[in-house]
Amino acid sequence: MMAKTRLGFDIGSSSMKVAVRQGGSVRLEEAALPENLVDSGGIALPHAFAQFLRQAKKDLRLPRGGAALVLPPSQVICRMVTMPRMTTEQLLMNLPYEFTDFIQGVADQYYCDYTVCEPAGDGEEGVTMMAAAAAKQTLAEYARIFSQAGLRLRTVLPQEMALIRLVQGRSEEEFCFVDLGHQNTRITVVWRDRVQATRQIALGGRNLDLAVGDELGVDAFLSNTYKTTNFQNVQTLPVLAEVCERIAVEILKVVNFYQFTYRSSNLEGVYLVGGGTALPVLRQAIESTVGLPLLDPETLLPGAAGDVPAGVFAAGAAMGGTR
């Protein structure tokens, strides 16, 4: 009997990451996004994106299998919720009210789902769960796009749940992820099967590109190329180091606040993920400022083929069953 294939997709601001999981093996792929296909609100050109996705499926030799898609924080609300014990029917009826302070429009326009967390063992009352809400219109559009590309979209989940899936079954209980994205930096602390803390910082690779561009008098696209290739040693520019230090200090503030809030916390280190991990000066600034070791994300996906730091969310999405 052939092992079931699961595909995980993570659509970023500049590239799409794909994880192919078959049996115990994981293959990670990345495809650069054409300009203007994606904006801060999601897919800007649905028909064109479906064509891109169909071509990527062919170019990356993606096999048939159920697909799971990770939604960015701008398109889904994920939070930890504790509710009184009730039937599943009652829970689904009352769950939307837990999001009334966060959603726009009426609750009927949103789809809510949840996964129950294991008891924390400290006299926790009621039922604690990771719950999420996303606009039905957004989910329907993604389903159409994937269908037009010849892919079966079975699961849609927030980044937080992708990380929880990724670490489930490991002996460690506490994980700190720092996603060094292009637009933002996001810190997420996972404890067992729940998210203990999450914070987004409005600093990312774009700020590094702008700093280099201002210094050298070039546009952001060219400065990004200079930065990633270290053209004329631009990675040693003081302006670049300054922005890296600003990002590192903001990460330190979040880690310190988390450790103050959870006094029993015992973080062993930080997992850096996302495109920014490829920049040595940024990694060095974070390690020296935060004061915690940088842990290798590849230990979470032993034997995986491809860029693990970039494909962590896609890999998490490919874990578990599809429905």
CSV table of C-alpha atoms in Angstrom, one decimal:
chain,number,residue,atom,x,y,z
A,1,MET,CA,0.0,0.0,0.0
A,2,MET,CA,1.4,3.4,-1.0
A,3,ALA,CA,2.0,6.0,1.6
A,4,LYS,CA,-0.5,8.8,1.6
A,5,THR,CA,0.8,12.1,0.1
A,6,ARG,CA,0.1,15.4,1.7
A,7,LEU,CA,1.0,18.8,0.3
A,8,GLY,CA,1.5,21.9,2.4
A,9,PHE,CA,1.4,25.4,0.9
A,10,ASP,CA,2.6,28.7,2.5
A,11,ILE,CA,2.0,31.8,0.3
A,12,GLY,CA,4.3,34.6,1.4
A,13,SER,CA,4.8,38.2,0.1
A,14,SER,CA,7.6,37.3,-2.3
A,15,SER,CA,7.5,33.5,-2.7
A,16,MET,CA,5.4,30.4,-2.3
A,17,LYS,CA,6.7,27.5,-0.2
A,18,VAL,CA,5.5,24.0,-0.8
A,19,ALA,CA,6.1,20.8,1.3
A,20,VAL,CA,5.5,17.4,-0.1
A,21,ARG,CA,5.2,14.7,2.6
A,22,GLN,CA,5.0,11.1,1.6
A,23,GLY,CA,5.4,8.5,4.4
A,24,GLY,CA,8.3,9.7,6.5
A,25,SER,CA,10.0,11.8,3.9
A,26,VAL,CA,9.5,15.6,3.4
A,27,ARG,CA,10.6,17.6,0.3
A,28,LEU,CA,10.5,21.4,0.4
A,29,GLU,CA,10.2,23.6,-2.6
A,30,GLU,CA,10.0,27.3,-3.2
A,31,ALA,CA,8.7,29.3,-6.2
A,32,ALA,CA,9.2,33.1,-6.6
A,33,LEU,CA,5.9,35.0,-7.0
A,34,PRO,CA,5.5,37.3,-9.9
A,35,GLU,CA,4.9,40.9,-9.0
A,36,ASN,CA,1.4,42.1,-8.1
A,37,LEU,CA,-0.1,38.6,-7.6
A,38,VAL,CA,-0.1,39.0,-3.8
A,39,ASP,CA,-0.5,42.0,-1.6
A,40,SER,CA,-1.0,42.6,2.1
A,41,GLY,CA,-4.6,41.5,1.9
A,42,GLY,CA,-4.0,38.2,0.2
A,43,ILE,CA,-4.4,37.1,-3.5
A,44,ALA,CA,-4.7,40.3,-5.6
A,45,LEU,CA,-5.3,38.5,-8.9
A,46,PRO,CA,-7.1,35.2,-8.3
A,47,HIS,CA,-7.3,34.0,-11.9
A,48,ALA,CA,-3.6,34.8,-12.6
A,49,PHE,CA,-2.6,33.1,-9.3
A,50,ALA,CA,-4.5,30.0,-10.3
A,51,GLN,CA,-2.5,29.9,-13.5
A,52,PHE,CA,0.8,30.5,-11.6
A,53,LEU,CA,-0.2,27.6,-9.2
A,54,ARG,CA,-0.9,25.3,-12.1
A,55,GLN,CA,2.4,26.0,-13.6
A,56,ALA,CA,4.2,25.6,-10.3
A,57,LYS,CA,2.5,22.3,-9.8
A,58,LYS,CA,4.1,21.2,-13.1
A,59,ASP,CA,7.5,22.8,-12.6
A,60,LEU,CA,7.9,21.4,-9.1
A,61,ARG,CA,6.6,18.0,-10.1
A,62,LEU,CA,4.0,18.0,-7.3
A,63,PRO,CA,2.3,14.6,-6.9
A,64,ARG,CA,-1.5,14.1,-6.3
A,65,GLY,CA,-2.6,14.4,-2.7
A,66,GLY,CA,-4.7,16.4,-0.3
A,67,ALA,CA,-3.5,20.0,0.1
A,68,ALA,CA,-3.3,22.1,3.2
A,69,LEU,CA,-2.8,25.9,3.1
A,70,VAL,CA,-1.4,28.1,5.8
A,71,LEU,CA,-3.1,31.5,6.1
A,72,PRO,CA,-1.2,34.6,7.1
A,73,PRO,CA,-2.2,36.5,10.3
A,74,SER,CA,-3.9,39.1,8.1
A,75,GLN,CA,-6.5,36.6,6.9
A,76,VAL,CA,-7.2,34.5,10.0
A,77,ILE,CA,-7.6,35.1,13.7
A,78,CYS,CA,-6.1,32.5,16.0
A,79,ARG,CA,-6.4,32.6,19.8
A,80,MET,CA,-6.4,30.4,22.8
A,81,VAL,CA,-10.0,30.2,24.3
A,82,THR,CA,-11.3,28.6,27.5
A,83,MET,CA,-15.0,27.8,27.6
A,84,PRO,CA,-17.3,25.8,29.9
A,85,ARG,CA,-17.9,22.1,29.0
A,86,MET,CA,-20.7,21.7,26.5
A,87,THR,CA,-21.7,19.6,23.5
A,88,THR,CA,-20.0,20.0,20.2
A,89,GLU,CA,-23.1,21.6,18.7
A,90,GLN,CA,-23.3,24.1,21.6
A,91,LEU,CA,-19.6,24.9,21.2
A,92,LEU,CA,-19.8,25.6,17.5
A,93,MET,CA,-22.8,27.8,18.2
A,94,ASN,CA,-21.0,29.9,20.9
A,95,LEU,CA,-17.5,29.9,19.5
A,96,PRO,CA,-18.1,32.9,17.1
A,97,TYR,CA,-18.9,35.1,20.0
A,98,GLU,CA,-15.3,34.7,21.2
A,99,PHE,CA,-14.2,36.6,18.1
A,100,THR,CA,-16.6,39.5,18.2
A,101,ASP,CA,-14.0,42.0,19.3
A,102,PHE,CA,-11.6,40.9,16.5
A,103,ILE,CA,-13.7,40.4,13.3
A,104,GLN,CA,-15.3,42.9,10.9
A,105,GLY,CA,-18.9,42.5,9.9
A,106,VAL,CA,-21.2,39.9,11.3
A,107,ALA,CA,-20.2,36.5,12.8
A,108,ASP,CA,-22.2,34.6,10.1
A,109,GLN,CA,-19.6,35.8,7.5
A,110,TYR,CA,-16.9,33.8,9.3
A,111,TYR,CA,-16.0,30.2,9.6
A,112,CYS,CA,-14.8,29.1,13.1
A,113,ASP,CA,-13.0,25.9,14.0
A,114,TYR,CA,-11.0,24.6,17.0
A,115,THR,CA,-8.8,21.9,18.4
A,116,VAL,CA,-9.0,21.0,22.0
A,117,CYS,CA,-5.8,21.3,24.1
A,118,GLU,CA,-4.6,18.8,26.6
A,119,PRO,CA,-5.2,19.9,30.2
A,120,ALA,CA,-2.3,21.9,31.6
A,121,GLY,CA,-2.4,20.1,34.9
A,122,ASP,CA,-2.8,23.2,37.1
A,123,GLY,CA,-6.4,23.1,37.9
A,124,GLU,CA,-7.5,24.5,34.6
A,125,GLU,CA,-11.3,24.9,34.5
A,126,GLY,CA,-13.4,24.3,31.5
A,127,VAL,CA,-12.1,23.3,28.1
A,128,THR,CA,-9.1,25.1,26.6
A,129,MET,CA,-8.7,25.1,22.9
A,130,MET,CA,-6.8,26.8,20.0
A,131,ALA,CA,-9.6,28.4,18.0
A,132,ALA,CA,-9.5,30.2,14.7
A,133,ALA,CA,-11.9,32.3,12.6
A,134,ALA,CA,-11.5,33.2,8.9
A,135,ALA,CA,-13.9,34.9,6.4
A,136,LYS,CA,-16.0,32.4,4.5
A,137,GLN,CA,-15.4,34.5,1.3
A,138,THR,CA,-11.7,34.1,1.7
A,139,LEU,CA,-11.8,30.4,2.2
A,140,ALA,CA,-14.2,30.0,-0.8
A,141,GLU,CA,-11.8,32.0,-3.0
A,142,TYR,CA,-8.8,29.8,-2.0
A,143,ALA,CA,-10.9,26.7,-2.7
A,144,ARG,CA,-11.7,28.0,-6.2
A,145,ILE,CA,-8.1,28.9,-6.9
A,146,PHE,CA,-6.7,25.5,-5.9
A,147,SER,CA,-9.5,23.7,-7.8
A,148,GLN,CA,-8.7,25.7,-11.0
A,149,ALA,CA,-5.0,24.7,-10.6
A,150,GLY,CA,-6.0,21.0,-10.3
A,151,LEU,CA,-5.3,20.7,-6.6
A,152,ARG,CA,-7.6,19.4,-3.8
A,153,LEU,CA,-7.6,21.9,-0.9
A,154,ARG,CA,-8.6,19.9,2.1
A,155,THR,CA,-7.4,22.0,5.0
A,156,VAL,CA,-6.8,25.6,5.8
A,157,LEU,CA,-5.1,26.6,9.0
A,158,PRO,CA,-3.3,29.5,10.7
A,159,GLN,CA,0.5,29.7,11.1
A,160,GLU,CA,0.1,29.0,14.8
A,161,MET,CA,-1.5,25.6,14.1
A,162,ALA,CA,1.1,24.7,11.5
A,163,LEU,CA,3.8,25.2,14.2
A,164,ILE,CA,1.9,23.1,16.7
A,165,ARG,CA,1.6,20.3,14.1
A,166,LEU,CA,5.3,20.6,13.4
A,167,VAL,CA,6.4,20.0,17.1
A,168,GLN,CA,3.7,17.5,18.2
A,169,GLY,CA,5.2,14.3,19.5
A,170,ARG,CA,8.6,15.7,20.5
A,171,SER,CA,10.0,15.3,23.9
A,172,GLU,CA,10.5,19.0,24.4
A,173,GLU,CA,7.5,21.1,25.6
A,174,GLU,CA,8.5,24.6,24.7
A,175,PHE,CA,9.5,26.1,21.4
A,176,CYS,CA,10.2,29.8,20.4
A,177,PHE,CA,10.0,30.6,16.7
A,178,VAL,CA,11.1,33.9,15.1
A,179,ASP,CA,9.8,34.3,11.6
A,180,LEU,CA,12.0,36.7,9.8
A,181,GLY,CA,9.7,37.8,7.0
A,182,HIS,CA,9.9,40.4,4.3
A,183,GLN,CA,7.3,42.7,5.7
A,184,ASN,CA,7.3,41.8,9.4
A,185,THR,CA,9.0,39.7,12.1
A,186,ARG,CA,6.7,37.4,14.1
A,187,ILE,CA,7.6,35.7,17.4
A,188,THR,CA,5.5,32.7,18.4
A,189,VAL,CA,6.0,30.5,21.5
A,190,VAL,CA,4.5,27.1,21.5
A,191,TRP,CA,4.0,25.1,24.7
A,192,ARG,CA,2.9,21.6,24.2
A,193,ASP,CA,-0.2,21.8,22.0
A,194,ARG,CA,-1.0,25.5,22.5
A,195,VAL,CA,0.4,28.9,21.7
A,196,GLN,CA,1.5,30.7,24.8
A,197,ALA,CA,2.5,34.0,23.2
A,198,THR,CA,2.7,35.6,19.8
A,199,ARG,CA,3.7,39.1,18.7
A,200,GLN,CA,4.3,40.8,15.4
A,201,ILE,CA,7.0,43.4,14.8
A,202,ALA,CA,6.6,45.9,12.0
A,203,LEU,CA,10.2,45.4,10.9
A,204,GLY,CA,11.5,42.9,8.3
A,205,GLY,CA,13.6,42.3,5.2
A,206,ARG,CA,11.9,45.3,3.5
A,207,ASN,CA,13.5,47.6,6.1
A,208,LEU,CA,16.9,46.1,5.4
A,209,ASP,CA,16.5,46.7,1.7
A,210,LEU,CA,15.4,50.3,2.2
A,211,ALA,CA,18.4,51.0,4.4
A,212,VAL,CA,20.8,49.6,1.8
A,213,GLY,CA,19.0,51.3,-1.0
A,214,ASP,CA,19.1,54.7,0.7
A,215,GLU,CA,22.8,54.3,1.5
A,216,LEU,CA,23.8,53.2,-2.1
A,217,GLY,CA,21.2,55.3,-4.0
A,218,VAL,CA,19.5,52.2,-5.6
A,219,ASP,CA,15.9,50.9,-5.6
A,220,ALA,CA,14.6,48.3,-3.1
A,221,PHE,CA,14.7,45.5,-5.6
A,222,LEU,CA,18.4,46.1,-6.5
A,223,SER,CA,19.3,46.6,-2.9
A,224,ASN,CA,17.8,43.2,-2.0
A,225,THR,CA,20.0,41.6,-4.6
A,226,TYR,CA,23.0,43.4,-3.3
A,227,LYS,CA,22.1,42.3,0.3
A,228,THR,CA,21.5,38.6,-0.5
A,229,THR,CA,24.7,38.3,-2.7
A,230,ASN,CA,26.8,40.6,-0.4
A,231,PHE,CA,27.7,42.7,-3.5
A,232,GLN,CA,30.7,44.8,-2.6
A,233,ASN,CA,30.4,43.7,1.0
A,234,VAL,CA,27.1,45.6,1.6
A,235,GLN,CA,26.4,43.2,4.6
A,236,THR,CA,29.1,45.1,6.5
A,237,LEU,CA,27.4,48.5,6.1
A,238,PRO,CA,26.7,50.2,9.4
A,239,VAL,CA,23.1,51.1,8.3
A,240,LEU,CA,22.4,47.4,7.8
A,241,ALA,CA,23.8,46.5,11.2
A,242,GLU,CA,21.7,49.2,12.8
A,243,VAL,CA,18.4,47.8,11.4
A,244,CYS,CA,19.4,44.3,12.4
A,245,GLU,CA,20.1,45.5,15.9
A,246,ARG,CA,16.6,47.2,16.0
A,247,ILE,CA,15.0,43.9,15.0
A,248,ALA,CA,17.0,42.0,17.6
A,249,VAL,CA,16.1,44.4,20.4
A,250,GLU,CA,12.4,44.0,19.6
A,251,ILE,CA,12.7,40.2,19.7
A,252,LEU,CA,14.5,40.5,23.0
A,253,LYS,CA,11.6,42.6,24.5
A,254,VAL,CA,9.1,39.9,23.5
A,255,VAL,CA,11.2,37.0,24.9
A,256,ASN,CA,11.8,38.9,28.2
A,257,PHE,CA,8.1,39.7,28.6
A,258,TYR,CA,7.2,36.0,27.9
A,259,GLN,CA,9.7,34.8,30.5
A,260,PHE,CA,8.5,37.3,33.0
A,261,THR,CA,4.9,36.3,32.4
A,262,TYR,CA,5.6,32.5,32.6
A,263,ARG,CA,8.2,32.3,35.4
A,264,SER,CA,8.5,28.5,34.9
A,265,SER,CA,9.6,29.0,31.3
A,266,ASN,CA,12.8,27.3,30.3
A,267,LEU,CA,13.5,28.2,26.7
A,268,GLU,CA,16.5,26.3,25.4
A,269,GLY,CA,16.9,28.6,22.4
A,270,VAL,CA,15.2,30.2,19.4
A,271,TYR,CA,14.4,28.8,16.0
A,272,LEU,CA,14.9,31.3,13.3
A,273,VAL,CA,12.7,30.7,10.3
A,274,GLY,CA,11.8,32.6,7.1
A,275,GLY,CA,13.8,34.2,4.4
A,276,GLY,CA,15.8,36.5,6.8
A,277,THR,CA,17.7,33.5,8.2
A,278,ALA,CA,20.0,33.6,5.2
A,279,LEU,CA,21.5,36.9,6.3
A,280,PRO,CA,24.5,36.2,8.6
A,281,VAL,CA,24.6,39.8,10.1
A,282,LEU,CA,20.9,39.5,11.2
A,283,ARG,CA,21.4,36.0,12.7
A,284,GLN,CA,24.5,37.3,14.6
A,285,ALA,CA,22.6,40.4,15.9
A,286,ILE,CA,19.7,38.2,17.2
A,287,GLU,CA,22.0,35.7,18.9
A,288,SER,CA,24.1,38.2,20.7
A,289,THR,CA,21.2,40.5,21.7
A,290,VAL,CA,18.6,37.9,22.8
A,291,GLY,CA,21.2,35.8,24.6
A,292,LEU,CA,19.8,32.4,23.7
A,293,PRO,CA,21.3,29.8,21.3
A,294,LEU,CA,20.0,29.7,17.7
A,295,LEU,CA,18.5,26.2,17.3
A,296,ASP,CA,18.6,24.4,14.0
A,297,PRO,CA,15.1,24.1,12.5
A,298,GLU,CA,16.3,21.0,10.6
A,299,THR,CA,16.2,19.1,13.8
A,300,LEU,CA,12.4,19.4,13.6
A,301,LEU,CA,12.4,17.9,10.2
A,302,PRO,CA,15.3,15.3,10.1
A,303,GLY,CA,16.2,14.2,6.6
A,304,ALA,CA,14.0,16.8,4.9
A,305,ALA,CA,15.2,17.9,1.5
A,306,GLY,CA,15.2,21.6,0.7
A,307,ASP,CA,15.3,24.9,2.6
A,308,VAL,CA,13.9,24.0,6.0
A,309,PRO,CA,14.0,27.5,7.6
A,310,ALA,CA,11.9,28.9,4.7
A,311,GLY,CA,9.5,25.9,4.5
A,312,VAL,CA,8.7,25.4,8.2
A,313,PHE,CA,5.1,26.6,7.9
A,314,ALA,CA,4.4,24.6,4.7
A,315,ALA,CA,5.9,21.5,6.4
A,316,GLY,CA,3.7,22.0,9.5
A,317,ALA,CA,0.7,22.3,7.2
A,318,ALA,CA,1.6,19.0,5.5
A,319,MET,CA,1.7,17.2,8.9
A,320,GLY,CA,-1.4,15.4,10.3
A,321,GLY,CA,-4.4,14.4,8.4
A,322,THR,CA,-6.4,16.3,5.8
A,323,ARG,CA,-10.2,16.6,5.9
